[in-house]
Coordinates of C-alpha atoms in Angstrom, one line a residue:
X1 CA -26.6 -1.0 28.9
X2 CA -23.8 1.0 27.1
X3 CA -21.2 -0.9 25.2
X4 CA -17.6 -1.7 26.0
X5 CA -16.6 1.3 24.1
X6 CA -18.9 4.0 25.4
X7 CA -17.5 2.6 28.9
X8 CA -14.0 3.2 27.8
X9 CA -14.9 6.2 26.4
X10 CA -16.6 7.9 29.1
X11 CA -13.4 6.8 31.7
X12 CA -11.1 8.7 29.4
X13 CA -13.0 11.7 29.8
X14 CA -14.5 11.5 33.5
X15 CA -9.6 11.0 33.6
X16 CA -9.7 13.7 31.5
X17 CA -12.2 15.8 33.8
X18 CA -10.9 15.2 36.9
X19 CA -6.8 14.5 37.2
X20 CA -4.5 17.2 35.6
X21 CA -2.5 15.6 33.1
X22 CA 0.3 17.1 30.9
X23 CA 0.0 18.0 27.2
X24 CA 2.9 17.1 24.8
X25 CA 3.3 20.8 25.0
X26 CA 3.6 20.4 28.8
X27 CA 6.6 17.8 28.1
X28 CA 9.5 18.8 26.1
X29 CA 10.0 16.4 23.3
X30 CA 12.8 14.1 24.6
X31 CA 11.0 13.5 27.9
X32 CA 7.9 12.6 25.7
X33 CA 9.8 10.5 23.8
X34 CA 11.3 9.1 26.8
X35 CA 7.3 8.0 28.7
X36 CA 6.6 6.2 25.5
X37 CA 9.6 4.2 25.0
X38 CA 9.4 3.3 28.6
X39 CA 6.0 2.4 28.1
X40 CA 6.8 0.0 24.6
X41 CA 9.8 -1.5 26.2
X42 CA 7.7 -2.6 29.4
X43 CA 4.8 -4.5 27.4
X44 CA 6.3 -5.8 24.5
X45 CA 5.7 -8.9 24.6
X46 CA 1.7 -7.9 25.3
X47 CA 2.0 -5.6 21.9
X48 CA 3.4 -8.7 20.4
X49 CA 1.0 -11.0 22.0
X50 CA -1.9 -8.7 20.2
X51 CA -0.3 -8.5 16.7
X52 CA 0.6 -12.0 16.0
X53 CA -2.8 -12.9 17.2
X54 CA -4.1 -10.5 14.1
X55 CA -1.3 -11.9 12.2
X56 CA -3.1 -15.8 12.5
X57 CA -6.1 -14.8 10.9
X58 CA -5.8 -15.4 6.8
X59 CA -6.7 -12.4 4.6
X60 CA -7.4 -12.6 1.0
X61 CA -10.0 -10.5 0.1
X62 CA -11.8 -13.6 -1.3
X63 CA -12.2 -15.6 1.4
X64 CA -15.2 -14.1 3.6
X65 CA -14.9 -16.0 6.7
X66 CA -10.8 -14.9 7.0
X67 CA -12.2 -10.9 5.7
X68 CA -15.0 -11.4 8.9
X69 CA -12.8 -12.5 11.1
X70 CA -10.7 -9.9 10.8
X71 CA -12.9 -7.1 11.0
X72 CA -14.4 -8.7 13.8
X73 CA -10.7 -8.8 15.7
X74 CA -9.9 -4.8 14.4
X75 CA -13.2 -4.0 15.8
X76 CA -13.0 -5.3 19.5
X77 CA -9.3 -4.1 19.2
X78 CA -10.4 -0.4 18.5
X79 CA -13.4 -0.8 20.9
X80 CA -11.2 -1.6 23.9
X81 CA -9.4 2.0 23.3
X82 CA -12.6 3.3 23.5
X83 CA -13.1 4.2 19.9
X84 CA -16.6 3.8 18.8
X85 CA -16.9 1.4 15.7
X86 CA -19.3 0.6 12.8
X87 CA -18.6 -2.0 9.7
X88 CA -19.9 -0.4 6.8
X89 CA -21.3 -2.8 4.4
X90 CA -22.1 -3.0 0.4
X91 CA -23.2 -6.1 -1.2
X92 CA -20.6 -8.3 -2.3
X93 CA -17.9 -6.5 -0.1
X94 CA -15.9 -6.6 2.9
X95 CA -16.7 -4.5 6.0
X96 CA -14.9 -1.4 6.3
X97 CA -14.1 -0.7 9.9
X98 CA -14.9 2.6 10.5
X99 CA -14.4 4.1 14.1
X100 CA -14.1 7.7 15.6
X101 CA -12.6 9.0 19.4
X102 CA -13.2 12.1 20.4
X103 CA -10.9 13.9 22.4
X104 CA -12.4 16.8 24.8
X105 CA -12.3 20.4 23.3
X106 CA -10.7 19.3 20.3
X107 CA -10.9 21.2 17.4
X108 CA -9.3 18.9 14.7
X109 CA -9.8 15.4 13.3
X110 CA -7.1 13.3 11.4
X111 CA -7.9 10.3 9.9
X112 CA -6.1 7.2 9.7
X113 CA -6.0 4.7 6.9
X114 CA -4.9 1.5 6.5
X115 CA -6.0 -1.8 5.2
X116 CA -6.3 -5.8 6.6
X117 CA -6.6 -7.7 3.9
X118 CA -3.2 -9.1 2.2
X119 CA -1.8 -10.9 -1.0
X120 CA -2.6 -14.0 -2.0
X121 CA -0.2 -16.9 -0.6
X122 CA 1.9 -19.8 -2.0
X123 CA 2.1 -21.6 1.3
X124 CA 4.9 -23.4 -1.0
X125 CA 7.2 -20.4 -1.4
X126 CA 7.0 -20.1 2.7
X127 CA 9.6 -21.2 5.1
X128 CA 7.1 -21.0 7.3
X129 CA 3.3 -21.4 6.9
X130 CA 2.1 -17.6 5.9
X131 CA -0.4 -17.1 9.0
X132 CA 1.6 -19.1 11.5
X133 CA 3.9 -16.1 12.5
X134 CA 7.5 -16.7 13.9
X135 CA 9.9 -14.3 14.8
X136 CA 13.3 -14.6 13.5
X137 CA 16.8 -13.0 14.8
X138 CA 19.0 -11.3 12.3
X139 CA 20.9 -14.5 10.8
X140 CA 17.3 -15.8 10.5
X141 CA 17.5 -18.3 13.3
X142 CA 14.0 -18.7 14.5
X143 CA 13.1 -17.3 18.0
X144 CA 10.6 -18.7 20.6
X145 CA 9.4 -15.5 21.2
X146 CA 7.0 -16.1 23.5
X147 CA 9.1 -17.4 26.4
X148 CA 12.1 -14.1 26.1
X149 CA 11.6 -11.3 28.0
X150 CA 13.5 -9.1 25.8
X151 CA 13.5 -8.1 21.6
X152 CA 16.4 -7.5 19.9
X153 CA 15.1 -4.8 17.4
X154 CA 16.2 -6.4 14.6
X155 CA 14.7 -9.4 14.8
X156 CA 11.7 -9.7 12.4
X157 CA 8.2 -11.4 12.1
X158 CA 7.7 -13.1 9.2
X159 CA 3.7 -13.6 8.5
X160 CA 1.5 -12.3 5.5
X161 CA 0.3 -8.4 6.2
X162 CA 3.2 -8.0 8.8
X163 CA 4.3 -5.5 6.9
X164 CA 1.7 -4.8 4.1
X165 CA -0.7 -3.9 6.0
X166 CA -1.4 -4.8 9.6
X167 CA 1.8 -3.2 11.1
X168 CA 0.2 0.5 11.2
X169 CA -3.4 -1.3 12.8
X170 CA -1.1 -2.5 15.5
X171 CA 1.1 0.2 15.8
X172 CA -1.9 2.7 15.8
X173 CA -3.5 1.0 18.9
X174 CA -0.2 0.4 20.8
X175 CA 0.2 4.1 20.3
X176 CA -3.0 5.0 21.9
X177 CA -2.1 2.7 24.8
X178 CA 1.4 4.5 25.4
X179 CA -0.8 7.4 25.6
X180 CA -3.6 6.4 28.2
X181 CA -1.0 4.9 30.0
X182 CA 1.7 7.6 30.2
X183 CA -1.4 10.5 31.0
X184 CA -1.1 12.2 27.7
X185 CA -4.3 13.2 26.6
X186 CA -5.1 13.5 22.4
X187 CA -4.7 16.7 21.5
X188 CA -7.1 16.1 18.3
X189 CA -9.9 13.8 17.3
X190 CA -9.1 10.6 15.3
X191 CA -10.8 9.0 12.5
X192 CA -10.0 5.3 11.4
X193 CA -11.0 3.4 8.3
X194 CA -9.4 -0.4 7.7
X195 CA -10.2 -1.6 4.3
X196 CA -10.5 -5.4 3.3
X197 CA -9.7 -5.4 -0.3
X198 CA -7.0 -2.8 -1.3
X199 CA -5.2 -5.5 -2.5
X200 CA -7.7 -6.6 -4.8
X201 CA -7.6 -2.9 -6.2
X202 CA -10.3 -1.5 -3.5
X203 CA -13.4 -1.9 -6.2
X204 CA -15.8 -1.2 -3.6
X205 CA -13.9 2.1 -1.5
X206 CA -15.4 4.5 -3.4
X207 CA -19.1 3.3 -3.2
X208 CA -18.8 3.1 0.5
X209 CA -17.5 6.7 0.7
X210 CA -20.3 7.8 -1.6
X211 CA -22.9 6.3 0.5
X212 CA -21.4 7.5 4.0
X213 CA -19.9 10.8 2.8
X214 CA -19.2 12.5 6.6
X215 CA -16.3 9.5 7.4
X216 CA -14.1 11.8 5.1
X217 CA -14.5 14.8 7.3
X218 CA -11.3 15.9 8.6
X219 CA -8.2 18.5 8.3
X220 CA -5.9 15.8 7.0
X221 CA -6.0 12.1 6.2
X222 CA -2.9 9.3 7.0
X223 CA -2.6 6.6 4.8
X224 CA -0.6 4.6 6.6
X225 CA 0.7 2.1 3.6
X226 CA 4.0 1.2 1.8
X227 CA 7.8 1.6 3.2
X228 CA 10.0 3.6 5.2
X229 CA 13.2 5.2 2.7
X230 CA 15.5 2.1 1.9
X231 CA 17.9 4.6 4.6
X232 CA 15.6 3.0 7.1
X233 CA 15.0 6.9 7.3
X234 CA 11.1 7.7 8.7
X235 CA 9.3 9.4 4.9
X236 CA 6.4 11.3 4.3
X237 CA 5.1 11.0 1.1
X238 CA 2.7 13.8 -0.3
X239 CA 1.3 11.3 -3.4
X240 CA 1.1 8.0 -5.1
X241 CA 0.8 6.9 -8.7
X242 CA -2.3 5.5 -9.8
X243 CA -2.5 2.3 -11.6
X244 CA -4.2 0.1 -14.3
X245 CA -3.8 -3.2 -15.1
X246 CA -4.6 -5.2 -17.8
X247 CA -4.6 -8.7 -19.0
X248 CA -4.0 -9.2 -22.8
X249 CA -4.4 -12.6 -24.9
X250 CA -3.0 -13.2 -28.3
X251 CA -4.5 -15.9 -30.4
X252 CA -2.7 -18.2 -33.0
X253 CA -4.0 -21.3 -34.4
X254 CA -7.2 -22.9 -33.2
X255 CA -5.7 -25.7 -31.8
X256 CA -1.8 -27.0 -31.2
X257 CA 0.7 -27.9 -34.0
X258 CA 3.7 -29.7 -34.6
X259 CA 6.2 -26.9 -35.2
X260 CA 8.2 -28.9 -37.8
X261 CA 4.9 -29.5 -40.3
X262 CA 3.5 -25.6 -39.3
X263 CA 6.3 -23.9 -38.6
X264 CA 6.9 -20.8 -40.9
X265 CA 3.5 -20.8 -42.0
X266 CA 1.0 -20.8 -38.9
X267 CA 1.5 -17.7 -36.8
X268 CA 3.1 -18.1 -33.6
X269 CA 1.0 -15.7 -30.8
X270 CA 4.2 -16.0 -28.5
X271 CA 6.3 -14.0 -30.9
X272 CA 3.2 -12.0 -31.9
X273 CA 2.9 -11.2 -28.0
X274 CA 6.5 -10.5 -27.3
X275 CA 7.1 -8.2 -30.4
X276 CA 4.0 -6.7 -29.3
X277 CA 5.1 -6.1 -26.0
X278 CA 8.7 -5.0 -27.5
X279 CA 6.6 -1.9 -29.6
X280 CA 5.2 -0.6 -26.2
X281 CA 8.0 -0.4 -24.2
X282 CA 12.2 -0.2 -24.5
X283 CA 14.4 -1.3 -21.9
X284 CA 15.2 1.6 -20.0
X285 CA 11.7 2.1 -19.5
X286 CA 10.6 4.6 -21.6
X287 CA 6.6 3.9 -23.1
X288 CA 7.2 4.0 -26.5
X289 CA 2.9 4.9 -27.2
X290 CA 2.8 8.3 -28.7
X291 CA 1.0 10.8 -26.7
X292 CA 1.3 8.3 -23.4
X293 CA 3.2 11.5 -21.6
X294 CA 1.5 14.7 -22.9
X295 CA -0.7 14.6 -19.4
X296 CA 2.0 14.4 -17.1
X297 CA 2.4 17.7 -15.0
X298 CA 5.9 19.1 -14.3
X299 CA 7.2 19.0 -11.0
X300 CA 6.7 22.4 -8.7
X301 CA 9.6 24.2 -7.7
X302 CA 8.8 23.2 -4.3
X303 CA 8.4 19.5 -5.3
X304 CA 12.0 19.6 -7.1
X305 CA 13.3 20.9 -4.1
X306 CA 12.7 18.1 -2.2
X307 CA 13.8 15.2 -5.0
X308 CA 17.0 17.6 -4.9
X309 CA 17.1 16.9 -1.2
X310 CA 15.9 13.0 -0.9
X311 CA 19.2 10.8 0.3
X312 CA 20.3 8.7 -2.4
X313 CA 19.9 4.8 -2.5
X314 CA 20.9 3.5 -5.9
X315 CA 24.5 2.2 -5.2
X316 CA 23.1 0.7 -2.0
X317 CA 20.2 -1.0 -3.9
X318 CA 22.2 -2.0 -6.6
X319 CA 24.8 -4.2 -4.3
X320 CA 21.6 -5.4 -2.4
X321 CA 19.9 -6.6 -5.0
X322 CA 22.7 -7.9 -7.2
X323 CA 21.9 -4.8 -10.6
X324 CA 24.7 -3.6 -12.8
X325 CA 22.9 -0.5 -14.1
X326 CA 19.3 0.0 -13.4
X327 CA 17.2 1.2 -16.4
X328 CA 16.4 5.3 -16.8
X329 CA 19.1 6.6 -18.4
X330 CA 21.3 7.2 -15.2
X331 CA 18.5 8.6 -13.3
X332 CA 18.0 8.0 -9.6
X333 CA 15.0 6.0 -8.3
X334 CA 13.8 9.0 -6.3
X335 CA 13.1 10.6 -10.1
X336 CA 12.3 7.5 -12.1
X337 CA 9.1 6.8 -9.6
X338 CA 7.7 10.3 -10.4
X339 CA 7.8 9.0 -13.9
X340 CA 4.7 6.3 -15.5
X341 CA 5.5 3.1 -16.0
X342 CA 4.8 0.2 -17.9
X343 CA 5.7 -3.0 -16.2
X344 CA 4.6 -6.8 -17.7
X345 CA 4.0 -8.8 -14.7
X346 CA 4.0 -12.2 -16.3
X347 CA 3.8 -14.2 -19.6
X348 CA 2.1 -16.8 -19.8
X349 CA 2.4 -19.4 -23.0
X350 CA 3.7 -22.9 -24.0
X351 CA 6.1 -25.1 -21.7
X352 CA 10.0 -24.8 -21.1
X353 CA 12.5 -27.2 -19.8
X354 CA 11.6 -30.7 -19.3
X355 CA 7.7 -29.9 -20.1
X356 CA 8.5 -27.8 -23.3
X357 CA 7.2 -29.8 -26.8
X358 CA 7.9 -28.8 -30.2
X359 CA 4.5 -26.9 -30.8
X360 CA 2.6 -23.5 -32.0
X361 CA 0.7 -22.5 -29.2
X362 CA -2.9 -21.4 -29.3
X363 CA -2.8 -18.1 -27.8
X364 CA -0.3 -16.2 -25.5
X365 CA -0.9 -14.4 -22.6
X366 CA 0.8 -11.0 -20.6
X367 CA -0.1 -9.3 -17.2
X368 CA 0.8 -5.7 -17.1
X369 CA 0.5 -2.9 -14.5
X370 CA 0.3 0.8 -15.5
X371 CA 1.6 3.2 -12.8
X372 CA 0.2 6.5 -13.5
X373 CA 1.4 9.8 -12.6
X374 CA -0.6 13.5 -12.3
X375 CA -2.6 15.0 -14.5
X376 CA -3.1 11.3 -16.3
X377 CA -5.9 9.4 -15.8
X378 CA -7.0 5.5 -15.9
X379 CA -9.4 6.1 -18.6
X380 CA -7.3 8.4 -20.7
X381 CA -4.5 5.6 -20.5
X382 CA -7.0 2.6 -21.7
X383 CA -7.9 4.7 -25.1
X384 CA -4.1 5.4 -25.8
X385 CA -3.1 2.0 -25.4
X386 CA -6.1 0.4 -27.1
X387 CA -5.3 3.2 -29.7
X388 CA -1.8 1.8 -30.0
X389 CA -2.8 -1.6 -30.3
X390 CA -5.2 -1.4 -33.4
X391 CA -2.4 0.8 -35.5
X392 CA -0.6 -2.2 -35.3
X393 CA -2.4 -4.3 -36.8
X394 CA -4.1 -5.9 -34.0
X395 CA -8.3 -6.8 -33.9
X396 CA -9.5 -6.3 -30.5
X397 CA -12.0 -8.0 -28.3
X398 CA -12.9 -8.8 -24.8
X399 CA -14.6 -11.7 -25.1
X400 CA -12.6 -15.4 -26.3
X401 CA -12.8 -15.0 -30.0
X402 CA -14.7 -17.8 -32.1
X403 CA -13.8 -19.6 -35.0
X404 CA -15.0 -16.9 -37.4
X405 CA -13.6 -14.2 -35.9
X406 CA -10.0 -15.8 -36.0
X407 CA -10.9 -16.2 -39.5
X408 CA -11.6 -12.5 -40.5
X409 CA -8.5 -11.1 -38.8
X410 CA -4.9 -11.6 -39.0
X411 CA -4.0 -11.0 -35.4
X412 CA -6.7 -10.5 -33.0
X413 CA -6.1 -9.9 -29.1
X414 CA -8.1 -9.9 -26.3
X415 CA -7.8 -6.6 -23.7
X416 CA -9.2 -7.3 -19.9
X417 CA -8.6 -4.2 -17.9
X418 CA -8.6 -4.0 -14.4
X419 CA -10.5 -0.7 -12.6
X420 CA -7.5 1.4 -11.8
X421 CA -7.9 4.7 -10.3
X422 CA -6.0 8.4 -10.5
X423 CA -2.9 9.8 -9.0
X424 CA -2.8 11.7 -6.3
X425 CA -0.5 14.6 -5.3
X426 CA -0.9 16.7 -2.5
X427 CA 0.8 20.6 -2.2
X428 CA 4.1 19.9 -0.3
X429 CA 3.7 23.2 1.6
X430 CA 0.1 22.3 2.9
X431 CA -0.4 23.3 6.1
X432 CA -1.7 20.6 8.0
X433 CA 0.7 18.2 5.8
X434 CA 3.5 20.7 7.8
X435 CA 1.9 20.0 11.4
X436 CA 1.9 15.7 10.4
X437 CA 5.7 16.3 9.7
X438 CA 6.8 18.7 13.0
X439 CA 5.3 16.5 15.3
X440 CA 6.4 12.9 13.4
X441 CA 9.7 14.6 14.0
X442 CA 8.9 16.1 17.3
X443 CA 8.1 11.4 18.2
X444 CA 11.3 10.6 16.5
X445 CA 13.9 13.2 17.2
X446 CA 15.2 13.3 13.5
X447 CA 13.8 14.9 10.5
X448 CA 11.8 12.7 8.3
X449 CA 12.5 12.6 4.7
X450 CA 9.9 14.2 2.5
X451 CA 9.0 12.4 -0.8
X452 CA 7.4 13.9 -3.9
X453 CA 5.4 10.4 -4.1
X454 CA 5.3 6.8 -3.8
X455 CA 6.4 4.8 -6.3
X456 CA 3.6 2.8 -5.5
X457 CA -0.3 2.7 -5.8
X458 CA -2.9 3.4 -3.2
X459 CA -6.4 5.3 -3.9
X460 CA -5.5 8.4 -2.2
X461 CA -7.6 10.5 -4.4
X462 CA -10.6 8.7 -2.7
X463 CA -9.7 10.3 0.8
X464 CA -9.5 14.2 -0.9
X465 CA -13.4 13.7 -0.7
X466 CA -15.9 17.0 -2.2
X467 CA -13.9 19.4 0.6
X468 CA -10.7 18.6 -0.9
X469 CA -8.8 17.6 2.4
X470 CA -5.4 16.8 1.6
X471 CA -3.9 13.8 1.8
X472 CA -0.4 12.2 3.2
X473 CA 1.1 8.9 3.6
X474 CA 3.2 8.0 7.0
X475 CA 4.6 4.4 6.0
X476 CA 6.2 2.5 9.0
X477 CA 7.4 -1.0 7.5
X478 CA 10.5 -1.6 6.5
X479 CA 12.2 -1.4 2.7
X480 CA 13.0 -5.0 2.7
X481 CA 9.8 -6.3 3.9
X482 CA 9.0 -8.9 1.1
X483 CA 5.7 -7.2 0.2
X484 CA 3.6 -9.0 -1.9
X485 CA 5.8 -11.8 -1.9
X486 CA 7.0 -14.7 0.4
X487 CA 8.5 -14.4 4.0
X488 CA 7.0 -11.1 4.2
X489 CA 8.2 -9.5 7.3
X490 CA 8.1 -6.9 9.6
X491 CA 11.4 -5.6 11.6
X492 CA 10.8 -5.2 15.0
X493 CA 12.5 -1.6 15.4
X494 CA 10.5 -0.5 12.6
X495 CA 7.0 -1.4 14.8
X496 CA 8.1 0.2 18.2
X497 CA 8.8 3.1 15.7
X498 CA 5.6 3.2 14.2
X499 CA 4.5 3.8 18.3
X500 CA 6.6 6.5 18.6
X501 CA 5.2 8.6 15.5
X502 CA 1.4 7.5 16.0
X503 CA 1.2 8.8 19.4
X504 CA 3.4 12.0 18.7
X505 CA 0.5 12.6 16.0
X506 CA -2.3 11.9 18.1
X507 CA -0.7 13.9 21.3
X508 CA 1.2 16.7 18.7
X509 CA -1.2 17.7 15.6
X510 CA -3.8 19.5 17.4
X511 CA -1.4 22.0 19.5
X512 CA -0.5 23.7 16.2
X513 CA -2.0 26.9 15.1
X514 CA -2.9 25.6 11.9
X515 CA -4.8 22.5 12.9
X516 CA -8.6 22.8 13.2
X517 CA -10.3 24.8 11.5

């Protein structure tokens, strides 16, 4: 007996066979626009219903049974729009959802990235617990959403992933729904992927790529990650930085001492850390390790164009969040994020306050993120840094040091790098990028605001593939989401949004000349 999803499937095109329905071409964009609005506004609380349900389900990519669970709740939600699923597996991994729908006589295929696994949680930090989800209004008054019949749009739910990254999962199948409802057929094929461990720096994407190479064919790939512009402005962005991070340990005295008896005589590995950390960095963010820039390529003529063009933020983000002058030299943020950084996430040493004790601590400890930026690469980074490290007089190891080891060397520190992976950058004037962006702004009725690249890190180079398809982000979730941190949120407008531009892509991309192939 066929599946659900072969059932659904076959419906859609027997519908599609038998009753004439209009194309987005057939509709001129305002009316479009107009059938799915009417279409959001009349189930929202059944769209709601559906995300905070996904919502409930805890997702650290280290707890299995959360990681199943969700994959198992993606997978019956793709399966009832008729999308036919697999969970690709590797030992030691989470599934990767993986599902295809074919529309009839279509001659592209996008594919749409995004990932269900989220931060770790301080159910502490919360106001409310992390996978409970509540809606709140815009003074932050809780909401029993459940028993209103209408949203204001800027009310928002706060619950881990709302933002980062379930929003485009939901707003991807809402989207279909508006569609099938409304009678607008796809006008191109669709691919999905939903990862369960970018957070946890995706070590296992590219193996499950490799193994199942034909998931990557398509004419363009959506990853469907990060912000809208701090404007509240829809963005495309046409790259990402990459990232490595390390973890570095500097070691002092084999045990504890009294600061008073010691002091001036046994070396301290806080300051050692912190005037390390001083030599690597200045404080308007310029990497101070020679060479650390000679890789980066210069910006096209095209891609200057658009930073020329890109609305500027910094006097609004500097009253939001309470900054005199930003670090950069005067530069914008649209510029500084096409530029590597060198952030320290954390310190980690001794006591302060009421728990702080006249002592030399044994070792010190720093958390820092690379953000990386075209041509450089993970690898190259890890030598110049290493590099750095040992011309200052530093020994270095990667496992804890022993006693003779200490002995030997003046200062010895231990390096634990993360995986990392590459930049990405795709050609502004791309083609199929072009068809994403007329028929995003075809859904929303406003030109979108182009971006060189994200400040942030996501593997796009993974989704170029051997056929070197290009690559684009369409973000949905609000600037001030919380990401990665507590009372993460997602604004309501921002998710009937995300409908609007998912189902103008889906209905939109494959009526252009240049889609297909």
């Amino acid at each position: 007996m066929p599946g659900p999803s072969r059932v659904a499937a076959a419906f859609v095109l027997l519908v599609a066979a038998v009753c004439p329905i209009p194309s987005f071409a057939q509709l001129d964009s305002s009316a479009f626009r107009e059938q799915i609005l009417t279409y959001r506004a009349a189930h929202e609380k059944q769209l709601l219903t559906e995300f905070v349900d996904l919502l409930s389900i805890p997702n650290h990519a280290s707890d299995q049974q959360g990681i199943e669970r969700n994959a198992a709740t993606i997978q019956k939600m793709l399966q009832a729009r008729g999308v036919a699923v697999q969970l690709l597996r590797i030992p030691g991994a989470p599934p990767l959802v993986y599902g295809e729908l074919h529309a009839p006589g279509a001659r592209s295929t996008i594919g749409i990235y995004a990932h269900y696994d989220g931060q770790p949680v301080d159910p502490k930090q919360w106001r409310n617990p992390p996978f409970s989800p509540i809606l709140r209004d815009a003074a932050g008054r809780q909401l029993e959403w459940a028993s209103l019949g209408t949203y204001d749009p800027e009310s928002r739910i706060y619950a881990r992933s709302s933002s980062d990254d379930k929003a485009p999962v939901e707003g991807t199948m809402a989207a279909l729904d508006a569609l099938q409802a409304s009678h607008i057929p796809l006008s191109t094929n669709v691919k999905f992927l939903f990862e369960g461990e970018e957070e946890a720096g995706s070590p296992h994407l590219a193996d499950l790529l490799q193994q199942h190479p034909d998931t990557l064919l398509a004419d363009i790939w959506l990853l469907c990650d990060g912000p809208v512009h701090q404007s509240r402005r829809m963005q495309v962005y046409f790259g990402a930085r990459g990232e490595t991070d390390l973890e570095m340990t500097v070691y002092g005295p084999a045990r504890p001492l009294h600061s008073g008896h010691y002091g001036n005589w046994a070396p301290n590995p806080i300051i050692l850390l912190t005037h390390l950390l001083d030599s690597m960095r200045d404080t308007d963010a310029r990497i101070l390790i020679p060479g650390f820039y000679a890789d980066v390529r210069p910006l096209t003529p095209a891609e200057k164009q658009v930073l020329a063009e890109t609305p500027p933020v910094d006097d609004q983000l500097k009253k939001e969040l309470g900054l005199a002058t930003p670090e950069g030299d005067g530069a914008p943020i649209a510029e500084q994020i096409l530029k590597p950084a060198f952030n320290i996430r954390g310190i980690q040493a001794g006591h302060v306050g009421s728990e702080a004790a006249n002592v030399i601590s044994t070792e010190a400890r720093a958390s820092i993120d690379f953000r990386l930026v075209p041509d450089q690469t993970p690898d190259k980074v890890r030598q110049e840094v290493k590099d750095f490290i040992t011309k200052q007089g530093f020994f270095i190891v990667h496992e804890a040091p022993d006693l003779a080891t200490r002995q030997a060397h003046a200062r010895v520190v231990k390096l634990d790098w993360g995986s990392g992976y590459p930049p990405y950058r795709a050609s502004i004037d791309n083609p199929a990028a072009q068809n994403v962006l007329q028929a995003i702004e075809d859904g929303i009725g406003s030109p979108a605001i182009k971006v060189v690249s994200l400040g942030g890190s996501i593997p796009m180079y993974l989704f170029e593939g051997r056929t070197h398809t290009p690559v684009i982000g369409v973000p949905i979730a609000n600037h001030d989401n919380n990401q990665h941190a507590a009372d993460e949120n997602l604004r309501l407008q921002n998710l009937w949004d995300a409908i609007q531009i998912y189902a103008a892509i889906f209905a939109r991309y494959g009526e252009k000349p240049a889609a297909g192939h």
